[in-house]
Amino acid sequence: MAFTPSASQIEQFKKLPKAQQEALARQYGVDLSTITGKAASSSVQEEVPTIQSREEAPEPVLTDEERFKPKQDEIKPFGYELFAGEPSTFMPSENAAVPETYLIGRGDQLKINFYGKESESYEVNVDREGRLNIPNLSPVEVAGLTFGEIKQLIKAKVEQEVIGVKAFVSLGQLRSMRILVLGEAHKPGSYSVSSLTTVSHALFISGGVSEIASLRNIQVKRAGKVVTNFDLYDLLIKGDSRNDIILKPGDVVFIPPVGSQVAVEGLVKRPAIFEIKDNESAQDLLKMAGGLKPQAYAQKAIVERFNNHNAKEILSVNFAAKQIAYTPRDGDRIRFNPVSLQYQNSISVIGAVARPGHYQWHQGKRISDVFTSVRGDLLPQADLSYALLVREVNISGDIEVHQFDVAQAIVEAQPHDLELQANDKLLIFSRFEEKEAEELALENMALTAEQQALQLKTKQWHKYQQQEFEKYIGVSVEDLDTELDNKSALTIAEISKRKAEKEKQKLQPEDYALFSRNNLLKPVIAKLKLQANITQGMQLVEINGHVTYPGIYPLTRGSEVNELIIAAGGLLESAYTEQAEITRVVAGDASKVEHIKFNLHKAILGEIGENRILRSKDSLNIFSIPNWQENVKVELRGEVKFPGTYTIRRGETLTDLLQRAGGFSEFAEENAAIFTRESIRKQEQQQLAKLSEELRRDIAQKSFENSVGSNSLSYDEMNKLLNDLANVEAVGRLVIDLPLIVENKQRLVLQDGDALYVPSKRDSISVIGEVNYATSHLYKPGTGFEEYIALSGGLKERADDERIYIIKANGSVKIPDSGSWFAVSDTQLIEAGDTIVVPLNSDYMDNLTLWSTATQIVYQLGVAVAAISSI
């Protein structure tokens, strides 16, 4: 049967320690909750959160203008985000630790455990008289004592009155009390709170403060008197909780409206809107904002203020001074802007160097102090003979440029080892202009893994440094050409010439080497153009002709002809050193120019009088050696004794070349030779494109004039013919009479890219065009073209029998004329290797006059290509 305890047993059971209660309950199989009336709880109680997030306000309805307006970073009042929650319960927490200084009051519960000779557990409440009645002990007055004092009192009392027994004292359920939270609280009202509640806890349980609440003058009123003023900034900024006192029953926590406010934004560590008191200074305000960031410009902070005339004014305040001449006022808005991004007392190294970046400058520092070793400080592709120093010359940011030799500067040779000034920029170029050439050269250098890593690191740094250099110069590289053309003093002809040269080079921006002259000089040239004015000409010069890198360069200080040649990469092998020319604008009359000729060789050697000093917008032209040529090559193929590619001298003729090639073989057909020239091929290709466009326009016009049921070609047929014409590649054939050339009766001067194709002897006649079966036939002497057409099945219905022509083996065209008494017999026209062409009747092509020309070109090109392919 189940054990059923009596009422007296239950009372004794409740007095036992909790561990003994659980052991007896398990022994007799009794539910502990049925005896004590309380649910068995775990040793660790889970604390229920008392603060939850506030309900978010519904999003306001915005207009289209407000919705797409750029959003700015708004600063918020300081400290209010601490109270972003909303209370979920007003019950005091039972798990909070109780300090030794806690004052025991009426209603507090004490848990007293006896151990030793007796083992008892008691839960005793302080009665309304402030007394504590412990069973079997005399009552004791405890109201007003601290928790620490009561523990010592009870321990001493138990040891005195109960021999052999000691006591352990802890606080059980704390008394609750009613307080008022009024003013600018989120939810003002009366709250039942724990006796441990402080002012800050009261703020939390009331849901925090409203948007206009003061955080610096929170008052605690007791019996109508203010007992303390709690400044929440002391707790939030300094961690000072001295005024966060424990409340007593009936206390009123009053939150007044916010006082004076000042907004601090920009480069401070804690940007926000701060509440200030009357006696607080600018230094106090800076402490609230956490101080300035390192990049803040404190000498000129911007203060926006509403003056007494209800107008807005701007103040400039020096916050770096020991005594700041500024007193914060309600409504002020202070902004700390960043300092200039320019480095002071520094120099910058840009380009093909091992360690690009900014370096310290001091008085007397020279280039040799920056670069001490060619291998240690420069990249392998660095140009040692040409480098620039860019220097600011006035407060407006205008620049001047100095040229020096890096290798000479390293060995401290004058005048290349220039003395540096603050903010100078050193540009070190690559000796390669094209990326492909630079990469090929670096591959051939067999760089080590460390050198390859350095190349990559330098390129990554250069991308950032180039942006900084553009900021320093004040010009962006993007869309630079158009912008400079609009702002420069170049004439329209000069601009067109420059654009034509760029198109001729066919170099895209990505084709240039990273440290090429094109990339590094572009912002410098742009700056020099922009700073040109009526008093100072554009500090640019141009070099054209036979130099490695022709183009526009900065006019450096004291620049001479030999320095400009070094800047352009030096002279080419073809350069003529006996004479050069400078084209210069006449002083005082910009509409006139003069041409100055001089001995280039003497100028390079620096001889007095010949080493010309350059001026603004000078143009130096380096001539070519007379009759200079660059490996002109001509190809011989087919039936010559020694076919191949030959390098010729300027002015050499085809007759001379054939003699060098040993003449023809015994199987050569001289009359059928094909000669091609590159310049003619380009001209023919342009003519084909133009003819194709004209045909398309003519067909489009005729299509509106055609009547239904006409004999015109279908759209698909015409489109196919046009596409065939558009896809034809020109050969560039020049019709020659090779036997006359060999006999030296005709003179043909060769050009670069010429080619001669000499076929073997032929014994066939080809028939193409509008015949029933286009094919080739064995040549029969005395047979006319009409018989060959008959052998090819005769003419088609669309054939134009009045316009039949013959393409001779040498490329010339003959038209038979049988209607004249003096006409040559058609049997005499036909020779071995000829091609008979039967064109299409133009009536089937809507009488387009261009068709005859188009078809003739197509047939003639086809015959030439077929002849060349057969060799």
JSON list of C-alpha atoms in Angstrom, two decimals, residues 743-843:
[
{"chain": "A", "resi": 743, "resn": "GLU", "atom": "CA", "xyz": [64.57, 40.91, -122.88]},
{"chain": "A", "resi": 744, "resn": "ASN", "atom": "CA", "xyz": [64.98, 44.17, -120.89]},
{"chain": "A", "resi": 745, "resn": "LYS", "atom": "CA", "xyz": [62.47, 45.91, -123.14]},
{"chain": "A", "resi": 746, "resn": "GLN", "atom": "CA", "xyz": [60.30, 46.73, -120.11]},
{"chain": "A", "resi": 747, "resn": "ARG", "atom": "CA", "xyz": [61.55, 47.84, -116.69]},
{"chain": "A", "resi": 748, "resn": "LEU", "atom": "CA", "xyz": [59.75, 46.81, -113.49]},
{"chain": "A", "resi": 749, "resn": "VAL", "atom": "CA", "xyz": [61.23, 48.17, -110.24]},
{"chain": "A", "resi": 750, "resn": "LEU", "atom": "CA", "xyz": [60.50, 45.83, -107.37]},
{"chain": "A", "resi": 751, "resn": "GLN", "atom": "CA", "xyz": [58.82, 46.73, -104.04]},
{"chain": "A", "resi": 752, "resn": "ASP", "atom": "CA", "xyz": [58.63, 45.06, -100.68]},
{"chain": "A", "resi": 753, "resn": "GLY", "atom": "CA", "xyz": [56.14, 42.16, -100.75]},
{"chain": "A", "resi": 754, "resn": "ASP", "atom": "CA", "xyz": [56.18, 41.62, -104.52]},
{"chain": "A", "resi": 755, "resn": "ALA", "atom": "CA", "xyz": [55.78, 38.04, -105.76]},
{"chain": "A", "resi": 756, "resn": "LEU", "atom": "CA", "xyz": [56.29, 36.38, -109.16]},
{"chain": "A", "resi": 757, "resn": "TYR", "atom": "CA", "xyz": [54.59, 33.07, -109.96]},
{"chain": "A", "resi": 758, "resn": "VAL", "atom": "CA", "xyz": [55.89, 31.30, -113.06]},
{"chain": "A", "resi": 759, "resn": "PRO", "atom": "CA", "xyz": [53.70, 28.30, -114.02]},
{"chain": "A", "resi": 760, "resn": "SER", "atom": "CA", "xyz": [54.74, 25.33, -116.08]},
{"chain": "A", "resi": 761, "resn": "LYS", "atom": "CA", "xyz": [53.70, 25.00, -119.72]},
{"chain": "A", "resi": 762, "resn": "ARG", "atom": "CA", "xyz": [49.98, 24.61, -120.18]},
{"chain": "A", "resi": 763, "resn": "ASP", "atom": "CA", "xyz": [47.98, 22.78, -122.82]},
{"chain": "A", "resi": 764, "resn": "SER", "atom": "CA", "xyz": [44.39, 23.50, -121.74]},
{"chain": "A", "resi": 765, "resn": "ILE", "atom": "CA", "xyz": [41.63, 26.03, -122.37]},
{"chain": "A", "resi": 766, "resn": "SER", "atom": "CA", "xyz": [39.09, 26.77, -119.60]},
{"chain": "A", "resi": 767, "resn": "VAL", "atom": "CA", "xyz": [35.46, 27.82, -120.18]},
{"chain": "A", "resi": 768, "resn": "ILE", "atom": "CA", "xyz": [33.55, 29.41, -117.27]},
{"chain": "A", "resi": 769, "resn": "GLY", "atom": "CA", "xyz": [30.38, 31.42, -116.79]},
{"chain": "A", "resi": 770, "resn": "GLU", "atom": "CA", "xyz": [26.95, 30.88, -118.30]},
{"chain": "A", "resi": 771, "resn": "VAL", "atom": "CA", "xyz": [27.61, 27.61, -120.13]},
{"chain": "A", "resi": 772, "resn": "ASN", "atom": "CA", "xyz": [25.89, 24.33, -119.50]},
{"chain": "A", "resi": 773, "resn": "TYR", "atom": "CA", "xyz": [29.10, 22.59, -118.35]},
{"chain": "A", "resi": 774, "resn": "ALA", "atom": "CA", "xyz": [31.99, 24.78, -117.22]},
{"chain": "A", "resi": 775, "resn": "THR", "atom": "CA", "xyz": [35.21, 22.80, -117.66]},
{"chain": "A", "resi": 776, "resn": "SER", "atom": "CA", "xyz": [38.66, 22.78, -119.32]},
{"chain": "A", "resi": 777, "resn": "HIS", "atom": "CA", "xyz": [39.56, 21.41, -122.72]},
{"chain": "A", "resi": 778, "resn": "LEU", "atom": "CA", "xyz": [42.76, 20.29, -124.39]},
{"chain": "A", "resi": 779, "resn": "TYR", "atom": "CA", "xyz": [44.19, 23.08, -126.52]},
{"chain": "A", "resi": 780, "resn": "LYS", "atom": "CA", "xyz": [43.88, 22.51, -130.26]},
{"chain": "A", "resi": 781, "resn": "PRO", "atom": "CA", "xyz": [45.61, 25.00, -132.54]},
{"chain": "A", "resi": 782, "resn": "GLY", "atom": "CA", "xyz": [43.25, 26.62, -134.96]},
{"chain": "A", "resi": 783, "resn": "THR", "atom": "CA", "xyz": [40.14, 26.10, -132.77]},
{"chain": "A", "resi": 784, "resn": "GLY", "atom": "CA", "xyz": [38.04, 29.23, -132.08]},
{"chain": "A", "resi": 785, "resn": "PHE", "atom": "CA", "xyz": [36.38, 30.19, -128.81]},
{"chain": "A", "resi": 786, "resn": "GLU", "atom": "CA", "xyz": [32.92, 29.35, -130.18]},
{"chain": "A", "resi": 787, "resn": "GLU", "atom": "CA", "xyz": [33.99, 25.73, -130.67]},
{"chain": "A", "resi": 788, "resn": "TYR", "atom": "CA", "xyz": [35.26, 25.54, -127.07]},
{"chain": "A", "resi": 789, "resn": "ILE", "atom": "CA", "xyz": [31.91, 26.92, -125.86]},
{"chain": "A", "resi": 790, "resn": "ALA", "atom": "CA", "xyz": [30.13, 24.29, -127.91]},
{"chain": "A", "resi": 791, "resn": "LEU", "atom": "CA", "xyz": [32.32, 21.61, -126.31]},
{"chain": "A", "resi": 792, "resn": "SER", "atom": "CA", "xyz": [31.09, 22.93, -122.91]},
{"chain": "A", "resi": 793, "resn": "GLY", "atom": "CA", "xyz": [27.45, 22.28, -123.76]},
{"chain": "A", "resi": 794, "resn": "GLY", "atom": "CA", "xyz": [26.68, 25.62, -125.34]},
{"chain": "A", "resi": 795, "resn": "LEU", "atom": "CA", "xyz": [25.27, 28.79, -123.84]},
{"chain": "A", "resi": 796, "resn": "LYS", "atom": "CA", "xyz": [22.62, 29.02, -121.16]},
{"chain": "A", "resi": 797, "resn": "GLU", "atom": "CA", "xyz": [19.46, 31.03, -121.69]},
{"chain": "A", "resi": 798, "resn": "ARG", "atom": "CA", "xyz": [20.77, 33.84, -119.45]},
{"chain": "A", "resi": 799, "resn": "ALA", "atom": "CA", "xyz": [24.17, 34.05, -121.23]},
{"chain": "A", "resi": 800, "resn": "ASP", "atom": "CA", "xyz": [25.18, 37.33, -122.89]},
{"chain": "A", "resi": 801, "resn": "ASP", "atom": "CA", "xyz": [26.68, 36.08, -126.16]},
{"chain": "A", "resi": 802, "resn": "GLU", "atom": "CA", "xyz": [27.60, 39.62, -127.27]},
{"chain": "A", "resi": 803, "resn": "ARG", "atom": "CA", "xyz": [29.92, 40.26, -124.31]},
{"chain": "A", "resi": 804, "resn": "ILE", "atom": "CA", "xyz": [32.02, 37.11, -124.24]},
{"chain": "A", "resi": 805, "resn": "TYR", "atom": "CA", "xyz": [35.66, 37.88, -123.37]},
{"chain": "A", "resi": 806, "resn": "ILE", "atom": "CA", "xyz": [38.91, 35.96, -123.00]},
{"chain": "A", "resi": 807, "resn": "ILE", "atom": "CA", "xyz": [41.29, 36.19, -120.05]},
{"chain": "A", "resi": 808, "resn": "LYS", "atom": "CA", "xyz": [44.77, 35.56, -121.39]},
{"chain": "A", "resi": 809, "resn": "ALA", "atom": "CA", "xyz": [47.28, 33.49, -119.44]},
{"chain": "A", "resi": 810, "resn": "ASN", "atom": "CA", "xyz": [49.23, 36.65, -118.46]},
{"chain": "A", "resi": 811, "resn": "GLY", "atom": "CA", "xyz": [46.05, 38.25, -117.02]},
{"chain": "A", "resi": 812, "resn": "SER", "atom": "CA", "xyz": [45.14, 40.60, -119.86]},
{"chain": "A", "resi": 813, "resn": "VAL", "atom": "CA", "xyz": [41.62, 40.57, -121.28]},
{"chain": "A", "resi": 814, "resn": "LYS", "atom": "CA", "xyz": [40.76, 40.25, -124.99]},
{"chain": "A", "resi": 815, "resn": "ILE", "atom": "CA", "xyz": [37.33, 40.78, -126.54]},
{"chain": "A", "resi": 816, "resn": "PRO", "atom": "CA", "xyz": [36.68, 38.95, -129.84]},
{"chain": "A", "resi": 817, "resn": "ASP", "atom": "CA", "xyz": [35.09, 41.11, -132.53]},
{"chain": "A", "resi": 818, "resn": "SER", "atom": "CA", "xyz": [33.81, 38.98, -135.41]},
{"chain": "A", "resi": 819, "resn": "GLY", "atom": "CA", "xyz": [31.67, 41.78, -136.91]},
{"chain": "A", "resi": 820, "resn": "SER", "atom": "CA", "xyz": [34.54, 43.77, -138.40]},
{"chain": "A", "resi": 821, "resn": "TRP", "atom": "CA", "xyz": [36.46, 43.09, -141.62]},
{"chain": "A", "resi": 822, "resn": "PHE", "atom": "CA", "xyz": [39.66, 43.98, -139.87]},
{"chain": "A", "resi": 823, "resn": "ALA", "atom": "CA", "xyz": [39.02, 41.82, -136.82]},
{"chain": "A", "resi": 824, "resn": "VAL", "atom": "CA", "xyz": [41.63, 39.25, -135.89]},
{"chain": "A", "resi": 825, "resn": "SER", "atom": "CA", "xyz": [40.45, 35.67, -136.26]},
{"chain": "A", "resi": 826, "resn": "ASP", "atom": "CA", "xyz": [39.23, 34.14, -132.98]},
{"chain": "A", "resi": 827, "resn": "THR", "atom": "CA", "xyz": [41.55, 31.22, -133.64]},
{"chain": "A", "resi": 828, "resn": "GLN", "atom": "CA", "xyz": [44.49, 33.60, -133.31]},
{"chain": "A", "resi": 829, "resn": "LEU", "atom": "CA", "xyz": [43.15, 34.95, -130.00]},
{"chain": "A", "resi": 830, "resn": "ILE", "atom": "CA", "xyz": [43.04, 31.58, -128.28]},
{"chain": "A", "resi": 831, "resn": "GLU", "atom": "CA", "xyz": [46.31, 30.33, -126.79]},
{"chain": "A", "resi": 832, "resn": "ALA", "atom": "CA", "xyz": [47.16, 27.60, -124.32]},
{"chain": "A", "resi": 833, "resn": "GLY", "atom": "CA", "xyz": [46.31, 28.61, -120.75]},
{"chain": "A", "resi": 834, "resn": "ASP", "atom": "CA", "xyz": [43.57, 31.08, -121.73]},
{"chain": "A", "resi": 835, "resn": "THR", "atom": "CA", "xyz": [40.14, 31.24, -120.06]},
{"chain": "A", "resi": 836, "resn": "ILE", "atom": "CA", "xyz": [36.91, 31.94, -121.97]},
{"chain": "A", "resi": 837, "resn": "VAL", "atom": "CA", "xyz": [34.33, 33.83, -119.86]},
{"chain": "A", "resi": 838, "resn": "VAL", "atom": "CA", "xyz": [30.61, 33.87, -120.75]},
{"chain": "A", "resi": 839, "resn": "PRO", "atom": "CA", "xyz": [28.97, 36.59, -118.62]},
{"chain": "A", "resi": 840, "resn": "LEU", "atom": "CA", "xyz": [25.36, 36.77, -117.40]},
{"chain": "A", "resi": 841, "resn": "ASN", "atom": "CA", "xyz": [22.91, 38.82, -119.45]},
{"chain": "A", "resi": 842, "resn": "SER", "atom": "CA", "xyz": [22.22, 42.08, -117.60]},
{"chain": "A", "resi": 843, "resn": "ASP", "atom": "CA", "xyz": [18.53, 41.85, -118.59]}
]
